[in-house]
Amino acid sequence: MAPGVKRALLAAIACALAIAPLAFLAYSFGPFGRLDLRVMLHFEQDSGPIHALAAVLVNLGDLTSLLVFLAVACAIGLRYGRRREVLAAIVVVAGANLTTQLLKTTLEHARHKAFEHGIELPWPDSFPSGHTTAAASIAVALLLVAPAAHRTAAAVAGVAITGAVGFSVVILGWHYPSDVLGGLLVVGAWGFAALAWLRIRAGRDRAPSTREHRRPSHLAVSTD
């Protein structure tokens, strides 16, 4: 197995395996859960301009934005002839968001009692964050479809979208920080898996050309 493929697969496995212990810490480990809550409450209490801005930016992670961004990513990929990368991007976006919805249903559980804090807490099915998953999956899609010359710009745009949505859902009190991290891990698992597949396919594409280059040399030796 090529080193690049191995690293991508190991990263995908690490992200996937990290989801379970993160959920355990958020749901069952008191000190972590209390810290999670305190961080969210610290940001959620701000009702000024930052809160208003978050209410706008969070829409970057809703379903409509997800579909629009995915369409743009596919158009970019097709424009540069990166059909395989477009397929990988679609799989990452669909797989990551479906996985998050499945985890939400499976792990649904109220972590804190609202009456103890006097405010409205995130929903019991807040882990992982769906909005963060949507934004991060688009960031990965942009990275996959962008040609090398435009990859830095794609990375900056992806980080900006993901950061804006991730911070917004915490500021609005929709999610705990652990929910945001959970969404990032889901996307990371799918993204690195897609990268591994692309590298495998690229390696197979190069193999025939290598054999073709060797064949004339071999024939020349045999002829002599």
Tab-separated table of C-alpha atoms in Angstrom:
chain	number	residue	atom	x	y	z
A	1	MET	CA	0.000	0.000	0.000
A	2	ALA	CA	1.347	3.412	-0.968
A	3	PRO	CA	2.313	5.644	1.990
A	4	GLY	CA	-0.136	8.370	0.928
A	5	VAL	CA	-3.018	5.896	0.830
A	6	LYS	CA	-2.038	4.411	4.176
A	7	ARG	CA	-1.875	7.805	5.869
A	8	ALA	CA	-5.285	8.797	4.516
A	9	LEU	CA	-6.865	5.525	5.653
A	10	LEU	CA	-5.322	5.794	9.122
A	11	ALA	CA	-6.612	9.349	9.426
A	12	ALA	CA	-10.109	8.241	8.384
A	13	ILE	CA	-10.072	5.423	10.935
A	14	ALA	CA	-8.764	7.741	13.664
A	15	CYS	CA	-11.568	10.255	13.041
A	16	ALA	CA	-14.210	7.523	13.044
A	17	LEU	CA	-12.902	5.916	16.227
A	18	ALA	CA	-12.658	9.269	18.019
A	19	ILE	CA	-16.420	9.872	17.752
A	20	ALA	CA	-17.339	7.256	20.391
A	21	PRO	CA	-15.006	8.513	23.158
A	22	LEU	CA	-16.036	12.100	22.431
A	23	ALA	CA	-19.695	11.147	22.844
A	24	PHE	CA	-18.854	9.328	26.073
A	25	LEU	CA	-17.059	12.391	27.460
A	26	ALA	CA	-19.908	14.699	26.478
A	27	TYR	CA	-22.667	12.490	27.873
A	28	SER	CA	-21.114	10.618	30.780
A	29	PHE	CA	-17.991	12.380	32.077
A	30	GLY	CA	-19.107	15.118	34.445
A	31	PRO	CA	-16.113	17.498	34.294
A	32	PHE	CA	-16.072	17.451	30.494
A	33	GLY	CA	-19.842	17.913	30.264
A	34	ARG	CA	-19.780	20.864	32.666
A	35	LEU	CA	-16.949	22.505	30.729
A	36	ASP	CA	-18.872	21.893	27.511
A	37	LEU	CA	-21.897	23.624	29.018
A	38	ARG	CA	-19.929	26.546	30.454
A	39	VAL	CA	-18.292	27.331	27.125
A	40	MET	CA	-21.641	27.292	25.354
A	41	LEU	CA	-23.295	29.477	28.016
A	42	HIS	CA	-20.409	31.949	27.868
A	43	PHE	CA	-20.995	32.597	24.172
A	44	GLU	CA	-24.766	32.183	24.242
A	45	GLN	CA	-25.227	34.995	26.779
A	46	ASP	CA	-24.005	37.580	24.274
A	47	SER	CA	-27.119	39.062	22.674
A	48	GLY	CA	-25.369	41.946	20.865
A	49	PRO	CA	-24.094	42.337	17.287
A	50	ILE	CA	-22.146	39.062	17.433
A	51	HIS	CA	-25.332	37.160	18.201
A	52	ALA	CA	-27.113	38.908	15.321
A	53	LEU	CA	-24.245	38.104	12.948
A	54	ALA	CA	-24.284	34.465	14.061
A	55	ALA	CA	-28.002	34.283	13.263
A	56	VAL	CA	-27.143	35.180	9.665
A	57	LEU	CA	-23.973	33.123	9.232
A	58	VAL	CA	-25.557	29.944	10.587
A	59	ASN	CA	-27.681	29.790	7.434
A	60	LEU	CA	-24.538	28.797	5.535
A	61	GLY	CA	-25.000	25.365	7.080
A	62	ASP	CA	-28.661	24.769	6.273
A	63	LEU	CA	-29.942	22.371	3.608
A	64	THR	CA	-30.490	24.986	0.907
A	65	SER	CA	-26.958	26.344	1.269
A	66	LEU	CA	-25.583	22.810	1.322
A	67	LEU	CA	-27.182	21.989	-2.024
A	68	VAL	CA	-26.128	25.287	-3.588
A	69	PHE	CA	-22.523	24.922	-2.431
A	70	LEU	CA	-22.422	21.309	-3.611
A	71	ALA	CA	-23.723	22.355	-7.039
A	72	VAL	CA	-21.000	25.023	-7.225
A	73	ALA	CA	-18.329	22.506	-6.199
A	74	CYS	CA	-19.522	20.039	-8.845
A	75	ALA	CA	-19.511	22.761	-11.495
A	76	ILE	CA	-15.943	23.698	-10.577
A	77	GLY	CA	-14.822	20.094	-10.710
A	78	LEU	CA	-16.470	19.438	-14.068
A	79	ARG	CA	-15.041	22.683	-15.451
A	80	TYR	CA	-11.540	21.355	-14.817
A	81	GLY	CA	-12.308	17.796	-15.909
A	82	ARG	CA	-12.104	16.335	-12.395
A	83	ARG	CA	-15.032	13.934	-12.697
A	84	ARG	CA	-13.658	11.422	-10.242
A	85	GLU	CA	-13.127	14.139	-7.648
A	86	VAL	CA	-16.684	15.373	-8.216
A	87	LEU	CA	-17.977	11.875	-7.475
A	88	ALA	CA	-15.853	11.734	-4.322
A	89	ALA	CA	-17.167	15.139	-3.230
A	90	ILE	CA	-20.784	14.038	-3.660
A	91	VAL	CA	-20.130	10.865	-1.663
A	92	VAL	CA	-18.456	12.812	1.152
A	93	VAL	CA	-21.284	15.346	1.422
A	94	ALA	CA	-24.032	12.717	1.270
A	95	GLY	CA	-22.251	10.189	3.479
A	96	ALA	CA	-21.183	12.631	6.172
A	97	ASN	CA	-24.574	14.303	6.501
A	98	LEU	CA	-26.471	11.009	6.542
A	99	THR	CA	-24.042	9.647	9.152
A	100	THR	CA	-24.585	12.681	11.357
A	101	GLN	CA	-28.358	12.315	11.154
A	102	LEU	CA	-28.059	8.636	12.073
A	103	LEU	CA	-25.811	9.442	15.032
A	104	LYS	CA	-28.225	12.134	16.192
A	105	THR	CA	-31.027	9.584	16.365
A	106	THR	CA	-28.886	6.864	17.926
A	107	LEU	CA	-27.244	9.074	20.577
A	108	GLU	CA	-30.258	11.226	21.444
A	109	HIS	CA	-30.004	12.068	25.137
A	110	ALA	CA	-30.566	15.160	27.309
A	111	ARG	CA	-27.211	16.036	28.865
A	112	HIS	CA	-28.408	18.783	31.209
A	113	LYS	CA	-31.690	19.888	32.772
A	114	ALA	CA	-32.888	23.244	31.476
A	115	PHE	CA	-34.496	24.261	34.784
A	116	GLU	CA	-31.112	24.004	36.516
A	117	HIS	CA	-29.727	26.783	34.332
A	118	GLY	CA	-32.803	28.874	33.595
A	119	ILE	CA	-32.274	28.886	29.838
A	120	GLU	CA	-33.229	26.830	26.833
A	121	LEU	CA	-30.547	24.203	26.197
A	122	PRO	CA	-29.727	22.456	22.914
A	123	TRP	CA	-31.983	19.646	21.809
A	124	PRO	CA	-31.304	16.104	23.074
A	125	ASP	CA	-30.278	15.080	19.542
A	126	SER	CA	-27.680	17.834	19.170
A	127	PHE	CA	-24.663	15.495	18.832
A	128	PRO	CA	-23.109	15.794	16.276
A	129	SER	CA	-23.919	19.225	14.869
A	130	GLY	CA	-25.743	18.911	11.555
A	131	HIS	CA	-24.984	22.484	10.507
A	132	THR	CA	-21.275	22.006	11.204
A	133	THR	CA	-21.291	18.718	9.313
A	134	ALA	CA	-22.893	20.400	6.314
A	135	ALA	CA	-20.405	23.276	6.276
A	136	ALA	CA	-17.350	21.059	6.819
A	137	SER	CA	-18.452	18.586	4.153
A	138	ILE	CA	-18.662	21.451	1.659
A	139	ALA	CA	-15.177	22.562	2.689
A	140	VAL	CA	-13.868	19.071	1.916
A	141	ALA	CA	-15.806	18.961	-1.356
A	142	LEU	CA	-14.206	22.227	-2.465
A	143	LEU	CA	-10.750	20.889	-1.627
A	144	LEU	CA	-11.362	17.693	-3.567
A	145	VAL	CA	-12.600	19.321	-6.772
A	146	ALA	CA	-10.227	22.293	-6.861
A	147	PRO	CA	-7.146	21.948	-9.081
A	148	ALA	CA	-3.772	22.401	-7.399
A	149	ALA	CA	-3.446	26.028	-8.508
A	150	HIS	CA	-6.666	26.989	-6.686
A	151	ARG	CA	-6.459	24.673	-3.692
A	152	THR	CA	-5.272	27.346	-1.252
A	153	ALA	CA	-8.237	29.559	-2.114
A	154	ALA	CA	-10.573	26.571	-1.723
A	155	ALA	CA	-9.055	25.782	1.672
A	156	VAL	CA	-9.469	29.373	2.880
A	157	ALA	CA	-13.089	29.462	1.719
A	158	GLY	CA	-13.825	26.097	3.321
A	159	VAL	CA	-12.265	27.034	6.651
A	160	ALA	CA	-14.147	30.342	6.655
A	161	ILE	CA	-17.507	28.666	6.024
A	162	THR	CA	-16.897	25.912	8.568
A	163	GLY	CA	-15.597	28.306	11.215
A	164	ALA	CA	-18.480	30.729	10.732
A	165	VAL	CA	-21.095	28.011	11.083
A	166	GLY	CA	-19.321	26.171	13.903
A	167	PHE	CA	-19.003	29.281	16.059
A	168	SER	CA	-22.508	30.458	15.168
A	169	VAL	CA	-24.292	27.333	16.404
A	170	VAL	CA	-22.502	27.655	19.754
A	171	ILE	CA	-23.141	31.404	20.053
A	172	LEU	CA	-26.834	30.846	19.314
A	173	GLY	CA	-27.033	28.095	21.945
A	174	TRP	CA	-27.987	25.473	19.371
A	175	HIS	CA	-25.024	23.212	20.072
A	176	TYR	CA	-22.333	22.441	22.596
A	177	PRO	CA	-18.700	22.723	21.436
A	178	SER	CA	-18.489	18.913	21.534
A	179	ASP	CA	-21.326	18.758	18.981
A	180	VAL	CA	-19.260	20.897	16.620
A	181	LEU	CA	-16.193	18.716	17.135
A	182	GLY	CA	-18.319	15.622	16.545
A	183	GLY	CA	-19.487	16.999	13.201
A	184	LEU	CA	-15.881	17.695	12.198
A	185	LEU	CA	-14.864	14.131	13.055
A	186	VAL	CA	-17.676	12.678	10.945
A	187	VAL	CA	-16.611	14.759	7.962
A	188	GLY	CA	-12.962	13.959	8.601
A	189	ALA	CA	-13.670	10.233	8.454
A	190	TRP	CA	-15.492	10.503	5.144
A	191	GLY	CA	-13.071	13.039	3.702
A	192	PHE	CA	-9.931	11.029	4.414
A	193	ALA	CA	-11.604	7.848	3.155
A	194	ALA	CA	-12.434	9.626	-0.108
A	195	LEU	CA	-8.862	10.891	-0.355
A	196	ALA	CA	-7.543	7.354	0.089
A	197	TRP	CA	-9.822	6.111	-2.704
A	198	LEU	CA	-8.705	8.887	-5.036
A	199	ARG	CA	-5.060	8.083	-4.361
A	200	ILE	CA	-5.662	4.390	-5.014
A	201	ARG	CA	-7.349	5.189	-8.320
A	202	ALA	CA	-4.578	7.604	-9.274
A	203	GLY	CA	-1.983	4.929	-8.540
A	204	ARG	CA	-3.776	2.435	-10.756
A	205	ASP	CA	-3.982	4.992	-13.550
A	206	ARG	CA	-0.222	5.515	-13.423
A	207	ALA	CA	0.611	1.800	-13.397
A	208	PRO	CA	-0.165	1.043	-17.108
A	209	SER	CA	1.875	4.018	-18.268
A	210	THR	CA	4.820	2.719	-16.245
A	211	ARG	CA	4.569	-0.659	-17.939
A	212	GLU	CA	4.294	0.992	-21.343
A	213	HIS	CA	7.470	2.950	-20.719
A	214	ARG	CA	9.309	-0.219	-19.761
A	215	ARG	CA	8.141	-2.305	-22.717
A	216	PRO	CA	10.203	-0.634	-25.505
A	217	SER	CA	13.353	-0.939	-23.408
A	218	HIS	CA	12.747	-4.658	-22.855
A	219	LEU	CA	12.063	-5.249	-26.558
A	220	ALA	CA	15.218	-3.431	-27.526
A	221	VAL	CA	17.323	-5.658	-25.283
A	222	SER	CA	15.650	-8.801	-26.651
A	223	THR	CA	16.260	-7.723	-30.229
A	224	ASP	CA	19.956	-7.226	-29.610
